[in-house]
Structure formats: structure tokens, C-alpha cells
mmCIF file of C-alpha atoms in Angstrom:
data_model
loop_
_atom_site.group_PDB
_atom_site.id
_atom_site.type_symbol
_atom_site.label_atom_id
_atom_site.label_comp_id
_atom_site.label_asym_id
_atom_site.label_seq_id
_atom_site.Cartn_x
_atom_site.Cartn_y
_atom_site.Cartn_z
ATOM 1 C CA UNK A 296 0.000 0.000 0.000
ATOM 2 C CA UNK A 297 0.897 3.629 -0.455
ATOM 3 C CA UNK A 298 0.024 5.348 2.830
ATOM 4 C CA UNK A 299 -0.002 9.085 3.529
ATOM 5 C CA UNK A 300 -0.022 10.490 7.056
ATOM 6 C CA UNK A 301 -1.030 14.098 7.675
ATOM 7 C CA UNK A 302 0.261 15.312 11.036
ATOM 8 C CA UNK A 303 0.957 19.014 11.435
ATOM 9 C CA UNK A 304 3.420 18.358 14.278
ATOM 10 C CA UNK A 305 5.083 15.122 13.148
ATOM 11 C CA UNK A 306 8.819 14.945 13.825
ATOM 12 C CA UNK A 307 11.786 12.636 13.329
ATOM 13 C CA UNK A 308 14.007 11.218 16.100
ATOM 14 C CA UNK A 309 16.430 14.061 15.409
ATOM 15 C CA UNK A 310 13.985 16.514 17.053
ATOM 16 C CA UNK A 311 12.542 16.731 20.572
ATOM 17 C CA UNK A 312 9.051 15.349 21.135
ATOM 18 C CA UNK A 313 6.871 12.358 20.363
ATOM 19 C CA UNK A 314 7.664 10.305 17.254
ATOM 20 C CA UNK A 315 4.486 8.196 17.046
ATOM 21 C CA UNK A 316 3.980 8.485 13.305
ATOM 22 C CA UNK A 317 7.626 8.155 12.354
ATOM 23 C CA UNK A 318 7.916 5.022 14.506
ATOM 24 C CA UNK A 319 4.770 3.507 12.983
ATOM 25 C CA UNK A 320 5.818 4.520 9.468
ATOM 26 C CA UNK A 321 9.286 2.981 9.851
ATOM 27 C CA UNK A 322 7.672 -0.280 10.954
ATOM 28 C CA UNK A 323 5.232 -0.252 8.009
ATOM 29 C CA UNK A 324 8.109 0.389 5.598
ATOM 30 C CA UNK A 325 9.836 -2.711 6.977
ATOM 31 C CA UNK A 326 6.721 -4.656 6.038
ATOM 32 C CA UNK A 327 6.910 -3.547 2.434
ATOM 33 C CA UNK A 328 4.639 -0.508 2.375
ATOM 34 C CA UNK A 329 5.347 3.014 1.187
ATOM 35 C CA UNK A 330 4.701 5.777 3.727
ATOM 36 C CA UNK A 331 4.866 9.549 3.324
ATOM 37 C CA UNK A 332 4.377 11.955 6.239
ATOM 38 C CA UNK A 333 3.273 15.549 5.579
ATOM 39 C CA UNK A 334 4.295 17.839 8.456
ATOM 40 C CA UNK A 335 4.961 21.485 9.175
ATOM 41 C CA UNK A 336 8.513 22.762 8.998
ATOM 42 C CA UNK A 337 7.811 24.753 12.141
ATOM 43 C CA UNK A 338 8.307 22.659 15.273
ATOM 44 C CA UNK A 339 5.399 23.166 17.705
ATOM 45 C CA UNK A 340 7.308 23.113 20.998
ATOM 46 C CA UNK A 341 10.513 24.746 19.767
ATOM 47 C CA UNK A 342 9.059 26.920 16.979
ATOM 48 C CA UNK A 343 12.112 26.015 14.886
ATOM 49 C CA UNK A 344 12.017 25.986 11.095
ATOM 50 C CA UNK A 345 13.257 22.747 9.541
ATOM 51 C CA UNK A 346 14.828 24.490 6.562
ATOM 52 C CA UNK A 347 11.953 25.060 4.119
ATOM 53 C CA UNK A 348 12.747 27.063 1.012
ATOM 54 C CA UNK A 349 10.905 30.259 0.172
ATOM 55 C CA UNK A 350 10.636 29.262 -3.487
ATOM 56 C CA UNK A 351 9.003 25.865 -3.110
ATOM 57 C CA UNK A 352 7.449 26.221 0.324
ATOM 58 C CA UNK A 353 8.358 22.626 1.163
ATOM 59 C CA UNK A 354 11.296 20.289 1.668
ATOM 60 C CA UNK A 355 11.491 16.532 1.175
ATOM 61 C CA UNK A 356 13.717 13.962 2.825
ATOM 62 C CA UNK A 357 13.847 10.181 3.114
ATOM 63 C CA UNK A 358 14.655 8.929 6.617
ATOM 64 C CA UNK A 359 15.027 5.166 7.105
ATOM 65 C CA UNK A 360 12.709 4.618 4.152
ATOM 66 C CA UNK A 361 10.046 7.019 5.418
ATOM 67 C CA UNK A 362 9.358 9.953 3.117
ATOM 68 C CA UNK A 363 8.947 13.272 4.926
ATOM 69 C CA UNK A 364 7.433 16.368 3.312
ATOM 70 C CA UNK A 365 7.829 19.524 5.409
ATOM 71 C CA UNK A 366 5.568 22.448 4.560
ATOM 72 C CA UNK A 367 6.459 26.037 5.285
ATOM 73 C CA UNK A 368 4.966 27.099 8.617
ATOM 74 C CA UNK A 369 3.622 30.404 9.893
ATOM 75 C CA UNK A 370 5.828 31.535 12.818
ATOM 76 C CA UNK A 371 4.277 31.939 16.275
ATOM 77 C CA UNK A 372 5.486 31.973 19.867
ATOM 78 C CA UNK A 373 2.331 31.847 21.998
ATOM 79 C CA UNK A 374 -1.085 30.176 21.879
ATOM 80 C CA UNK A 375 -2.727 33.163 20.209
ATOM 81 C CA UNK A 376 -4.168 34.038 16.807
ATOM 82 C CA UNK A 377 -0.805 33.363 15.127
ATOM 83 C CA UNK A 378 -0.952 29.710 16.135
ATOM 84 C CA UNK A 379 -4.450 29.443 14.634
ATOM 85 C CA UNK A 380 -3.128 30.976 11.413
ATOM 86 C CA UNK A 381 -0.339 28.364 11.442
ATOM 87 C CA UNK A 382 -2.949 25.592 11.715
ATOM 88 C CA UNK A 383 -4.874 27.004 8.753
ATOM 89 C CA UNK A 384 -1.627 27.573 6.866
ATOM 90 C CA UNK A 385 -0.666 23.899 7.213
ATOM 91 C CA UNK A 386 -4.107 22.690 6.170
ATOM 92 C CA UNK A 387 -4.175 24.941 3.105
ATOM 93 C CA UNK A 388 -0.626 24.070 2.031
ATOM 94 C CA UNK A 389 -0.946 20.302 2.443
ATOM 95 C CA UNK A 390 -3.688 19.976 -0.185
ATOM 96 C CA UNK A 391 -1.711 21.387 -3.175
ATOM 97 C CA UNK A 392 1.405 19.594 -1.883
ATOM 98 C CA UNK A 393 -0.552 16.334 -1.919
ATOM 99 C CA UNK A 394 -1.959 17.019 -5.372
ATOM 100 C CA UNK A 395 1.583 17.510 -6.722
ATOM 101 C CA UNK A 396 2.923 14.386 -5.029
ATOM 102 C CA UNK A 397 2.700 11.002 -6.654
ATOM 103 C CA UNK A 398 1.784 8.275 -7.007
ATOM 104 C CA UNK A 399 -1.684 8.624 -5.482
ATOM 105 C CA UNK A 400 -2.099 7.095 -2.018
ATOM 106 C CA UNK A 401 -4.341 4.162 -1.214
ATOM 107 C CA UNK A 402 -5.147 5.526 2.240
ATOM 108 C CA UNK A 403 -4.753 8.922 3.914
ATOM 109 C CA UNK A 404 -4.579 9.013 7.707
ATOM 110 C CA UNK A 405 -5.111 12.543 9.030
ATOM 111 C CA UNK A 406 -4.226 13.141 12.671
ATOM 112 C CA UNK A 407 -5.354 15.783 15.155
ATOM 113 C CA UNK A 408 -4.938 17.627 17.555
ATOM 114 C CA UNK A 409 -6.537 20.304 15.384
ATOM 115 C CA UNK A 410 -9.398 19.350 13.092
ATOM 116 C CA UNK A 411 -8.282 21.487 10.154
ATOM 117 C CA UNK A 412 -5.739 18.770 9.364
ATOM 118 C CA UNK A 413 -8.587 16.252 9.374
ATOM 119 C CA UNK A 414 -10.607 18.435 7.006
ATOM 120 C CA UNK A 415 -7.607 18.766 4.676
ATOM 121 C CA UNK A 416 -7.085 14.999 4.814
ATOM 122 C CA UNK A 417 -10.694 14.290 3.883
ATOM 123 C CA UNK A 418 -10.631 16.772 0.972
ATOM 124 C CA UNK A 419 -7.303 15.462 -0.272
ATOM 125 C CA UNK A 420 -8.580 11.882 -0.077
ATOM 126 C CA UNK A 421 -11.563 12.841 -2.246
ATOM 127 C CA UNK A 422 -9.346 14.615 -4.775
ATOM 128 C CA UNK A 423 -6.830 11.748 -4.957
ATOM 129 C CA UNK A 424 -9.555 9.057 -4.810
ATOM 130 C CA UNK A 425 -8.056 7.553 -1.651
ATOM 131 C CA UNK A 426 -9.671 6.128 1.487
ATOM 132 C CA UNK A 427 -9.847 8.357 4.557
ATOM 133 C CA UNK A 428 -8.950 7.445 8.153
ATOM 134 C CA UNK A 429 -9.141 9.982 10.981
ATOM 135 C CA UNK A 430 -6.895 9.784 14.049
ATOM 136 C CA UNK A 431 -7.966 11.566 17.235
ATOM 137 C CA UNK A 432 -5.106 12.282 19.626
ATOM 138 C CA UNK A 433 -6.848 15.085 21.528
ATOM 139 C CA UNK A 434 -10.604 15.518 21.817
ATOM 140 C CA UNK A 435 -11.219 18.875 20.161
ATOM 141 C CA UNK A 436 -13.091 21.086 20.914
ATOM 142 C CA UNK A 437 -13.435 19.502 24.401
ATOM 143 C CA UNK A 438 -9.733 20.112 25.096
ATOM 144 C CA UNK A 439 -10.164 23.813 24.335
ATOM 145 C CA UNK A 440 -12.954 24.006 26.913
ATOM 146 C CA UNK A 441 -11.227 22.014 29.660
ATOM 147 C CA UNK A 442 -7.628 23.190 29.163
ATOM 148 C CA UNK A 443 -7.825 26.282 26.957
ATOM 149 C CA UNK A 444 -10.525 28.090 28.969
ATOM 150 C CA UNK A 445 -12.843 28.532 25.984
ATOM 151 C CA UNK A 446 -16.557 28.852 26.770
ATOM 152 C CA UNK A 447 -18.683 25.849 25.811
ATOM 153 C CA UNK A 448 -20.995 28.131 23.830
ATOM 154 C CA UNK A 449 -18.291 30.299 22.250
ATOM 155 C CA UNK A 450 -18.373 30.655 18.479
ATOM 156 C CA UNK A 451 -15.039 28.851 18.039
ATOM 157 C CA UNK A 452 -16.163 25.840 20.073
ATOM 158 C CA UNK A 453 -19.518 25.620 18.284
ATOM 159 C CA UNK A 454 -17.892 25.800 14.830
ATOM 160 C CA UNK A 455 -15.306 23.185 15.760
ATOM 161 C CA UNK A 456 -18.130 21.003 17.087
ATOM 162 C CA UNK A 457 -19.793 21.097 13.662
ATOM 163 C CA UNK A 458 -16.490 20.243 11.964
ATOM 164 C CA UNK A 459 -15.885 17.452 14.486
ATOM 165 C CA UNK A 460 -19.174 15.727 13.651
ATOM 166 C CA UNK A 461 -18.579 16.163 9.916
ATOM 167 C CA UNK A 462 -15.209 14.437 10.087
ATOM 168 C CA UNK A 463 -16.517 11.612 12.275
ATOM 169 C CA UNK A 464 -19.222 10.970 9.688
ATOM 170 C CA UNK A 465 -16.856 11.072 6.691
ATOM 171 C CA UNK A 466 -14.034 8.933 8.114
ATOM 172 C CA UNK A 467 -14.171 5.241 7.280
ATOM 173 C CA UNK A 468 -12.343 4.401 10.505
ATOM 174 C CA UNK A 469 -11.453 6.518 13.529
ATOM 175 C CA UNK A 470 -8.262 5.705 15.423
ATOM 176 C CA UNK A 471 -8.258 6.954 19.008
ATOM 177 C CA UNK A 472 -5.397 7.064 21.505
ATOM 178 C CA UNK A 473 -7.404 7.441 24.709
ATOM 179 C CA UNK A 474 -8.788 4.179 26.138
ATOM 180 C CA UNK A 475 -12.233 5.622 26.863
ATOM 181 C CA UNK A 476 -12.531 7.949 23.858
ATOM 182 C CA UNK A 477 -15.197 5.673 22.410
ATOM 183 C CA UNK A 478 -17.519 6.797 25.242
ATOM 184 C CA UNK A 479 -17.203 10.367 23.950
ATOM 185 C CA UNK A 480 -17.556 9.482 20.264
ATOM 186 C CA UNK A 481 -20.524 7.155 20.596
ATOM 187 C CA UNK A 482 -22.456 9.878 22.435
ATOM 188 C CA UNK A 483 -22.013 11.944 19.276
ATOM 189 C CA UNK A 484 -23.525 9.153 17.183
ATOM 190 C CA UNK A 485 -20.346 7.425 15.987
ATOM 191 C CA UNK A 486 -20.845 3.643 15.632
ATOM 192 C CA UNK A 487 -18.689 1.611 18.006
ATOM 193 C CA UNK A 488 -17.496 -0.571 15.098
ATOM 194 C CA UNK A 489 -15.926 2.482 13.460
ATOM 195 C CA UNK A 490 -13.609 3.205 16.397
ATOM 196 C CA UNK A 491 -10.221 1.536 16.962
ATOM 197 C CA UNK A 492 -8.049 2.134 20.023
ATOM 198 C CA UNK A 493 -4.321 2.317 19.219
ATOM 199 C CA UNK A 494 -2.409 4.060 22.049
ATOM 200 C CA UNK A 495 1.054 5.554 21.949
ATOM 201 C CA UNK A 496 3.978 3.192 22.279
ATOM 202 C CA UNK A 497 7.726 2.827 22.300
ATOM 203 C CA UNK A 498 10.064 1.633 19.589
ATOM 204 C CA UNK A 499 12.708 -0.772 20.899
ATOM 205 C CA UNK A 500 15.098 0.533 18.221
ATOM 206 C CA UNK A 501 14.810 4.091 19.496
ATOM 207 C CA UNK A 502 16.036 2.976 22.909
ATOM 208 C CA UNK A 503 19.071 1.133 21.566
ATOM 209 C CA UNK A 504 21.143 4.190 20.599
ATOM 210 C CA UNK A 505 24.377 3.520 22.471
ATOM 211 C CA UNK A 506 26.368 6.030 20.424
ATOM 212 C CA UNK A 507 24.286 9.103 21.312
ATOM 213 C CA UNK A 508 25.596 11.394 24.027
ATOM 214 C CA UNK A 509 23.820 14.116 25.955
ATOM 215 C CA UNK A 510 24.801 17.760 25.372
ATOM 216 C CA UNK A 511 27.923 18.631 27.377
ATOM 217 C CA UNK A 512 26.199 21.041 29.762
ATOM 218 C CA UNK A 513 23.393 18.625 30.546
ATOM 219 C CA UNK A 514 25.744 15.677 30.901
ATOM 220 C CA UNK A 515 27.987 17.753 33.136
ATOM 221 C CA UNK A 516 25.067 18.845 35.317
ATOM 222 C CA UNK A 517 23.914 15.261 35.802
ATOM 223 C CA UNK A 518 27.440 14.044 36.545
ATOM 224 C CA UNK A 519 27.861 16.797 39.137
ATOM 225 C CA UNK A 520 24.549 15.867 40.795
ATOM 226 C CA UNK A 521 25.491 12.182 40.891
ATOM 227 C CA UNK A 522 28.895 13.016 42.371
ATOM 228 C CA UNK A 523 27.051 14.798 45.193
ATOM 229 C CA UNK A 524 24.914 11.660 45.741
ATOM 230 C CA UNK A 525 21.732 13.416 44.623
ATOM 231 C CA UNK A 526 18.586 11.464 43.770
ATOM 232 C CA UNK A 527 17.572 12.925 40.393
ATOM 233 C CA UNK A 528 13.811 13.285 40.002
ATOM 234 C CA UNK A 529 13.330 14.068 36.336
ATOM 235 C CA UNK A 530 10.710 15.288 33.922
ATOM 236 C CA UNK A 531 11.196 15.259 30.135
ATOM 237 C CA UNK A 532 8.481 16.773 27.990
ATOM 238 C CA UNK A 533 6.399 19.798 27.167
ATOM 239 C CA UNK A 534 6.172 22.716 29.573
ATOM 240 C CA UNK A 535 2.553 23.663 28.942
ATOM 241 C CA UNK A 536 -0.593 24.435 30.889
ATOM 242 C CA UNK A 537 -1.791 20.820 30.804
ATOM 243 C CA UNK A 538 1.480 19.609 32.350
ATOM 244 C CA UNK A 539 0.858 21.415 35.661
ATOM 245 C CA UNK A 540 4.565 21.811 36.406
ATOM 246 C CA UNK A 541 3.831 24.405 39.085
ATOM 247 C CA UNK A 542 2.950 21.385 41.226
ATOM 248 C CA UNK A 543 6.464 19.986 40.759
ATOM 249 C CA UNK A 544 7.981 23.361 41.653
ATOM 250 C CA UNK A 545 5.850 23.626 44.778
ATOM 251 C CA UNK A 546 6.805 20.052 45.783
ATOM 252 C CA UNK A 547 10.462 21.035 45.371
ATOM 253 C CA UNK A 548 9.882 24.038 47.621
ATOM 254 C CA UNK A 549 8.257 21.884 50.298
ATOM 255 C CA UNK A 550 11.129 19.391 50.228
ATOM 256 C CA UNK A 551 13.746 22.136 50.373
ATOM 257 C CA UNK A 552 12.033 23.759 53.343
ATOM 258 C CA UNK A 553 11.741 20.382 55.105
ATOM 259 C CA UNK A 554 15.484 19.853 54.825
ATOM 260 C CA UNK A 555 15.368 16.839 52.471
ATOM 261 C CA UNK A 556 18.383 17.935 50.462
ATOM 262 C CA UNK A 557 19.188 14.625 48.778
ATOM 263 C CA UNK A 558 16.561 15.149 46.037
ATOM 264 C CA UNK A 559 17.217 17.332 42.990
ATOM 265 C CA UNK A 560 14.587 17.994 40.312
ATOM 266 C CA UNK A 561 15.584 18.223 36.651
ATOM 267 C CA UNK A 562 12.988 19.523 34.160
ATOM 268 C CA UNK A 563 13.990 19.027 30.517
ATOM 269 C CA UNK A 564 11.908 20.391 27.656
ATOM 270 C CA UNK A 565 10.292 23.522 26.302
ATOM 271 C CA UNK A 566 6.915 25.106 25.827
ATOM 272 C CA UNK A 567 4.782 28.191 26.380
ATOM 273 C CA UNK A 568 4.970 27.983 30.185
ATOM 274 C CA UNK A 569 8.713 27.505 30.527
ATOM 275 C CA UNK A 570 9.793 31.137 30.831
ATOM 276 C CA UNK A 571 7.250 31.762 33.578
ATOM 277 C CA UNK A 572 8.252 28.569 35.399
ATOM 278 C CA UNK A 573 11.932 29.510 35.328
ATOM 279 C CA UNK A 574 11.119 32.954 36.731
ATOM 280 C CA UNK A 575 9.076 31.369 39.521
ATOM 281 C CA UNK A 576 11.911 29.043 40.536
ATOM 282 C CA UNK A 577 14.273 32.006 40.629
ATOM 283 C CA UNK A 578 11.826 34.022 42.752
ATOM 284 C CA UNK A 579 11.534 31.127 45.212
ATOM 285 C CA UNK A 580 15.339 30.776 45.323
ATOM 286 C CA UNK A 581 15.108 27.013 44.862
ATOM 287 C CA UNK A 582 18.488 25.310 44.798
ATOM 288 C CA UNK A 583 17.053 21.830 44.269
ATOM 289 C CA UNK A 584 15.560 22.318 40.781
ATOM 290 C CA UNK A 585 17.218 22.857 37.393
ATOM 291 C CA UNK A 586 15.893 23.379 33.872
ATOM 292 C CA UNK A 587 17.366 22.325 30.542
ATOM 293 C CA UNK A 588 16.238 22.743 26.950
ATOM 294 C CA UNK A 589 14.723 19.792 25.003
ATOM 295 C CA UNK A 590 16.947 17.000 23.713
ATOM 296 C CA UNK A 591 16.411 15.047 20.454
ATOM 297 C CA UNK A 592 14.196 11.996 20.700
ATOM 298 C CA UNK A 593 17.111 9.714 19.806
ATOM 299 C CA UNK A 594 18.923 10.955 22.943
ATOM 300 C CA UNK A 595 15.969 10.523 25.278
ATOM 301 C CA UNK A 596 17.007 7.079 26.512
ATOM 302 C CA UNK A 597 20.366 8.487 27.620
ATOM 303 C CA UNK A 598 18.580 11.205 29.553
ATOM 304 C CA UNK A 599 16.012 8.958 31.194
ATOM 305 C CA UNK A 600 18.632 6.428 32.235
ATOM 306 C CA UNK A 601 20.219 9.253 34.258
ATOM 307 C CA UNK A 602 16.975 9.815 36.188
ATOM 308 C CA UNK A 603 16.515 7.908 39.428
ATOM 309 C CA UNK A 604 12.804 8.662 39.449
ATOM 310 C CA UNK A 605 10.559 10.160 36.765
ATOM 311 C CA UNK A 606 7.587 12.396 37.474
ATOM 312 C CA UNK A 607 4.416 13.248 35.573
ATOM 313 C CA UNK A 608 2.043 15.971 36.719
ATOM 314 C CA UNK A 609 -1.270 16.762 35.046
ATOM 315 C CA UNK A 610 -4.093 19.215 35.581
ATOM 316 C CA UNK A 611 -7.143 18.097 37.511
ATOM 317 C CA UNK A 612 -9.597 18.064 34.607
ATOM 318 C CA UNK A 613 -12.741 16.262 33.481
ATOM 319 C CA UNK A 614 -10.980 15.795 30.150
ATOM 320 C CA UNK A 615 -9.035 12.861 31.560
ATOM 321 C CA UNK A 616 -12.151 10.828 32.314
ATOM 322 C CA UNK A 617 -11.550 9.448 28.818
ATOM 323 C CA UNK A 618 -8.041 8.358 29.789
ATOM 324 C CA UNK A 619 -4.556 9.360 28.718
ATOM 325 C CA UNK A 620 -1.847 8.012 26.426
ATOM 326 C CA UNK A 621 1.346 9.934 27.112
ATOM 327 C CA UNK A 622 4.496 9.421 25.069
ATOM 328 C CA UNK A 623 6.661 10.541 27.962
ATOM 329 C CA UNK A 624 5.187 7.947 30.329
ATOM 330 C CA UNK A 625 5.944 5.066 27.975
ATOM 331 C CA UNK A 626 9.442 6.450 27.426
ATOM 332 C CA UNK A 627 9.967 6.475 31.195
ATOM 333 C CA UNK A 628 8.783 2.884 31.500
ATOM 334 C CA UNK A 629 10.866 1.693 28.548
ATOM 335 C CA UNK A 630 13.951 2.966 30.361
ATOM 336 C CA UNK A 631 12.946 1.201 33.568
ATOM 337 C CA UNK A 632 12.366 4.328 35.630
ATOM 338 C CA UNK A 633 9.954 4.268 38.599
ATOM 339 C CA UNK A 634 7.297 6.945 38.189
ATOM 340 C CA UNK A 635 5.467 9.426 40.389
ATOM 341 C CA UNK A 636 2.087 9.726 38.639
ATOM 342 C CA UNK A 637 0.121 12.838 39.665
ATOM 343 C CA UNK A 638 -3.064 12.452 37.654
ATOM 344 C CA UNK A 639 -6.718 11.495 37.909
ATOM 345 C CA UNK A 640 -7.568 9.687 34.698
ATOM 346 C CA UNK A 641 -9.737 6.784 33.571
ATOM 347 C CA UNK A 642 -6.620 4.655 33.239
ATOM 348 C CA UNK A 643 -3.624 4.496 35.563
ATOM 349 C CA UNK A 644 -0.743 2.696 33.811
ATOM 350 C CA UNK A 645 1.552 3.227 36.808
ATOM 351 C CA UNK A 646 -0.831 1.414 39.150
ATOM 352 C CA UNK A 647 -1.493 -1.277 36.535
ATOM 353 C CA UNK A 648 2.226 -1.937 36.138
ATOM 354 C CA UNK A 649 2.965 -1.432 39.872
ATOM 355 C CA UNK A 650 5.952 0.653 38.816
ATOM 356 C CA UNK A 651 5.635 3.741 40.991
ATOM 357 C CA UNK A 652 3.367 5.812 43.206
ATOM 358 C CA UNK A 653 0.081 7.467 42.196
ATOM 359 C CA UNK A 654 -0.937 10.712 43.916
ATOM 360 C CA UNK A 655 -3.846 13.131 43.352
ATOM 361 C CA UNK A 656 -3.334 15.820 40.692
ATOM 362 C CA UNK A 657 -2.423 19.388 41.668
ATOM 363 C CA UNK A 658 -1.467 18.304 45.197
ATOM 364 C CA UNK A 659 2.151 19.386 45.868
ATOM 365 C CA UNK A 660 2.159 18.011 49.420
ATOM 366 C CA UNK A 661 1.138 14.545 48.197
ATOM 367 C CA UNK A 662 3.797 14.666 45.494
ATOM 368 C CA UNK A 663 6.471 15.729 47.990
ATOM 369 C CA UNK A 664 5.464 12.918 50.338
ATOM 370 C CA UNK A 665 5.626 10.352 47.512
ATOM 371 C CA UNK A 666 9.092 11.538 46.512
ATOM 372 C CA UNK A 667 10.190 11.332 50.127
ATOM 373 C CA UNK A 668 8.888 7.748 50.298
ATOM 374 C CA UNK A 669 10.530 6.643 47.065
ATOM 375 C CA UNK A 670 13.827 8.306 48.045
ATOM 376 C CA UNK A 671 13.904 6.121 51.158
ATOM 377 C CA UNK A 672 13.875 2.944 49.065
ATOM 378 C CA UNK A 673 17.099 1.151 48.257
ATOM 379 C CA UNK A 674 18.590 1.335 44.774
ATOM 380 C CA UNK A 675 17.591 -2.301 44.227
ATOM 381 C CA UNK A 676 13.982 -1.641 45.246
ATOM 382 C CA UNK A 677 13.750 1.246 42.778
ATOM 383 C CA UNK A 678 15.330 -0.902 40.043
ATOM 384 C CA UNK A 679 12.766 -3.662 40.633
ATOM 385 C CA UNK A 680 9.968 -1.107 40.516
ATOM 386 C CA UNK A 681 11.279 0.249 37.214
ATOM 387 C CA UNK A 682 11.640 -3.261 35.781
ATOM 388 C CA UNK A 683 7.921 -3.862 36.262
ATOM 389 C CA UNK A 684 7.241 -0.767 34.167
ATOM 390 C CA UNK A 685 9.581 -1.982 31.432
ATOM 391 C CA UNK A 686 7.856 -5.358 31.273
ATOM 392 C CA UNK A 687 4.454 -3.670 31.146
ATOM 393 C CA UNK A 688 5.280 -1.256 28.335
ATOM 394 C CA UNK A 689 6.927 -3.907 26.181
ATOM 395 C CA UNK A 690 3.893 -6.150 26.582
ATOM 396 C CA UNK A 691 1.186 -3.558 25.856
ATOM 397 C CA UNK A 692 2.864 -0.635 24.084
ATOM 398 C CA UNK A 693 5.495 -2.010 21.715
ATOM 399 C CA UNK A 694 5.494 -0.134 18.394
ATOM 400 C CA UNK A 695 5.807 -3.286 16.220
ATOM 401 C CA UNK A 696 2.622 -4.649 17.781
ATOM 402 C CA UNK A 697 0.730 -1.348 17.603
ATOM 403 C CA UNK A 698 1.870 -0.726 14.007
ATOM 404 C CA UNK A 699 0.546 -4.167 13.096
ATOM 405 C CA UNK A 700 -2.833 -3.183 14.521
ATOM 406 C CA UNK A 701 -2.796 0.058 12.518
ATOM 407 C CA UNK A 702 -1.826 -1.825 9.352
ATOM 408 C CA UNK A 703 -4.820 -4.126 9.794
ATOM 409 C CA UNK A 704 -7.112 -1.076 9.991
ATOM 410 C CA UNK A 705 -5.578 0.506 6.877
ATOM 411 C CA UNK A 706 -5.837 -2.766 4.928
ATOM 412 C CA UNK A 707 -9.504 -3.117 5.880
ATOM 413 C CA UNK A 708 -10.220 0.403 4.709
ATOM 414 C CA UNK A 709 -8.172 -0.018 1.525
ATOM 415 C CA UNK A 710 -10.223 -3.078 0.615
ATOM 416 C CA UNK A 711 -13.493 -1.278 1.283
ATOM 417 C CA UNK A 712 -14.264 -2.853 4.661
ATOM 418 C CA UNK A 713 -13.974 0.335 6.717
ATOM 419 C CA UNK A 714 -17.120 0.870 8.696
#
């Protein structure tokens, strides 16, 4: 099959962030299929241009057999009108880019978070006479209401609600990442048989890079912390509103004030909240927390192996009643790190795997207490806890297995057995 994937924010392992579609595509290429990913040349979390040319407005590259087409993005720095223009820009550019690309695809998979990419995917599928599959990573417009503080009856939310229902009706299959997303979709009239759950996963190959080193400053910081016998509690991922990293900062403050000086927090990543978070740490004069910029995905295993404990903090939101599927969590587990899980969601992978401690969301005192407890464990006890997470993620979230499930969906749709 010739498969096209439309994902505004798709990246390669050379960039920071989640590589879901590259990992799946690389696996499908191994199985004899052709895969092309259409993405924006403007990285979402870093806002970095991938080298698009002004003349063509796109750049192409083949990476491990996966064809990447980067479209020229519209620069933005904050979640304001410029980001919306960038979403529209991608969706408008991808259609002519797809019309000029050949040969025609058998199936187009268009992925959210924003629905304009889904609309572009559906239109492009009609123009190229291909089958259309929609992937829902975030439930829009619900996410805008719960996380973005949009009113339920605002014009933007109502218009996106109309578009949402249109795309659900036109897609032959709908791939969802959240384990309970079907509850949301079926209430909107989507047949259960049309919905397929394929969560995020980890690629064993991505975590076998033994020749990749961390940047000197980051490696030096970690070495210095280890030399001082510090227990490194790490976070690697986006610094956004949904990540509730103020809770981590407040937990660090509580531990510093209590005199537990063995623990040091290391937050690695970027995002719209980072500048404010850095300023807050400076204002609190915290000596037990450091920041560092994002590292490429191919270096993430090196980073996570340096953590003694990994932490995930999320907002307390009704959005998570449909569950979560976080790339960073599966990365943590693949590297055998015990996890502090500060979330209230329909699923709790940490509890299921028995690989860490679950605490309520947005509760710094509970997080500080959990870190205190896990710091009192022996190195062997923490290793055994992390091993349970590794076994869990390889059993339920291995990319080869998940890619096989996706391939089955695409083959069904390609042969006219979609929904």
C-alpha cells in the first residue's frame, strides 16, 4: 500500500518530542509498504524551522525509508491568533502539496490535535480518490474548553463542534489514543465498530542508541549531581498548561524547606509555560531544581537512564475521564524508571504496572510525600519497581505490535471494509 499520514506536528528522532507516526511509518516500511508523512517545517514546541525554502514552500527527505514532506509554517510563539493561522496555513498548504505528489495514495490518515488537518485529509482523499482514516489524539473542541478556557458556547467551540461531527461521519475508521474515547464518540452518534483504540507506544530501536551522548552542559550537570549523591527526580516533555509543572515546583519548595536535600529535580523540555516557570523558581530561590532545553528523541534514553525517578504531573480536569496516552510515560517505562504519577484519569498505567506511586493531581504536598517515600527505598527496590514498568510497556505498548494493529485497519479500509 501507499500510505499518507497528515500530522501538522510530526517529527523525526532528530527533534525533541513524540515520534508516534515516524515510529509507525518505519515499521510499516519494513513490512513492504510506502509511507509519506506531511508535516509542518515549524516545530510546535521549539518553533524552529526545519529548513523550508521560500521558493518551493516545502522540503522533502527520506529517513530510514520514510518519506517526509515539510511544509512552510507560519511563525508563532504563543497560543494566540498566530498559532491558529499556522494551523490554517498547514491545512491549506498540504492539499496542493498532496496534489503535486505522486503516485496517489491508497489511504490517507489525518491526525489531530486540530481538526483542520482532518478536514484537509478528507478533501485530499476525495481529490486523490483515496480512502480516509481519521486519528484523534486530543478531543477537540473539548480540550479547548477544559484546558484552553474557551466557553462551551463560544463561536469557536460551536464551529469546531460542527467540523468534528462532519469528520466523524466522513471517516471510514477513527483511530483513538485514549482508552475511553469511544464513550465520547458514541455519544455523538459514531458507531462503536468504526472506532479503533491504538495508544502511543515505544520503539525498541529508538532505545538502543548507544552512540548518542547528551549535550555537554546537561551531561555535566547530571554528573555533578550524581557526584554529590543526589537522587535525580526528572521530567522530560512539554512545559505547557496541561502539564501542571507548578505542582512539581511547589513540591520542590516543600522538600527544600523540610530539609530533604538529597533530592534534585531536573525539568527538561520547552513550551509556552517555561519562561514563567523559570522565573518562579528564581523568585523562590530554589536550589534543588534545574531546567534544561529539550533534547532530540534519539537521545531521550540516555537522559532517562540518568533519572533515578521520573515524574508526571497533570491538571485536575474532566478531560481525563476518557483516559490518557502519554508518550513521555511510555518512554519512562521503557527505560525502567519508577514513576510518580500525579493524575486522575480513567486509566492508571503506573498502578497497573505497579511501577511507581500514584498521587492526586495538583497536590504538591502529596507529590512531595511520595518523593520522600521513594527516596527512602534502596537502589535495588527502585530498580525492581522500574523493571515492572519496562515489562508492562513492552507487553502492551510495543510499536511493532501497535503498528501491526494500525496496518490491519488501513488494509480493511483499503479493501473497502472500513465501517
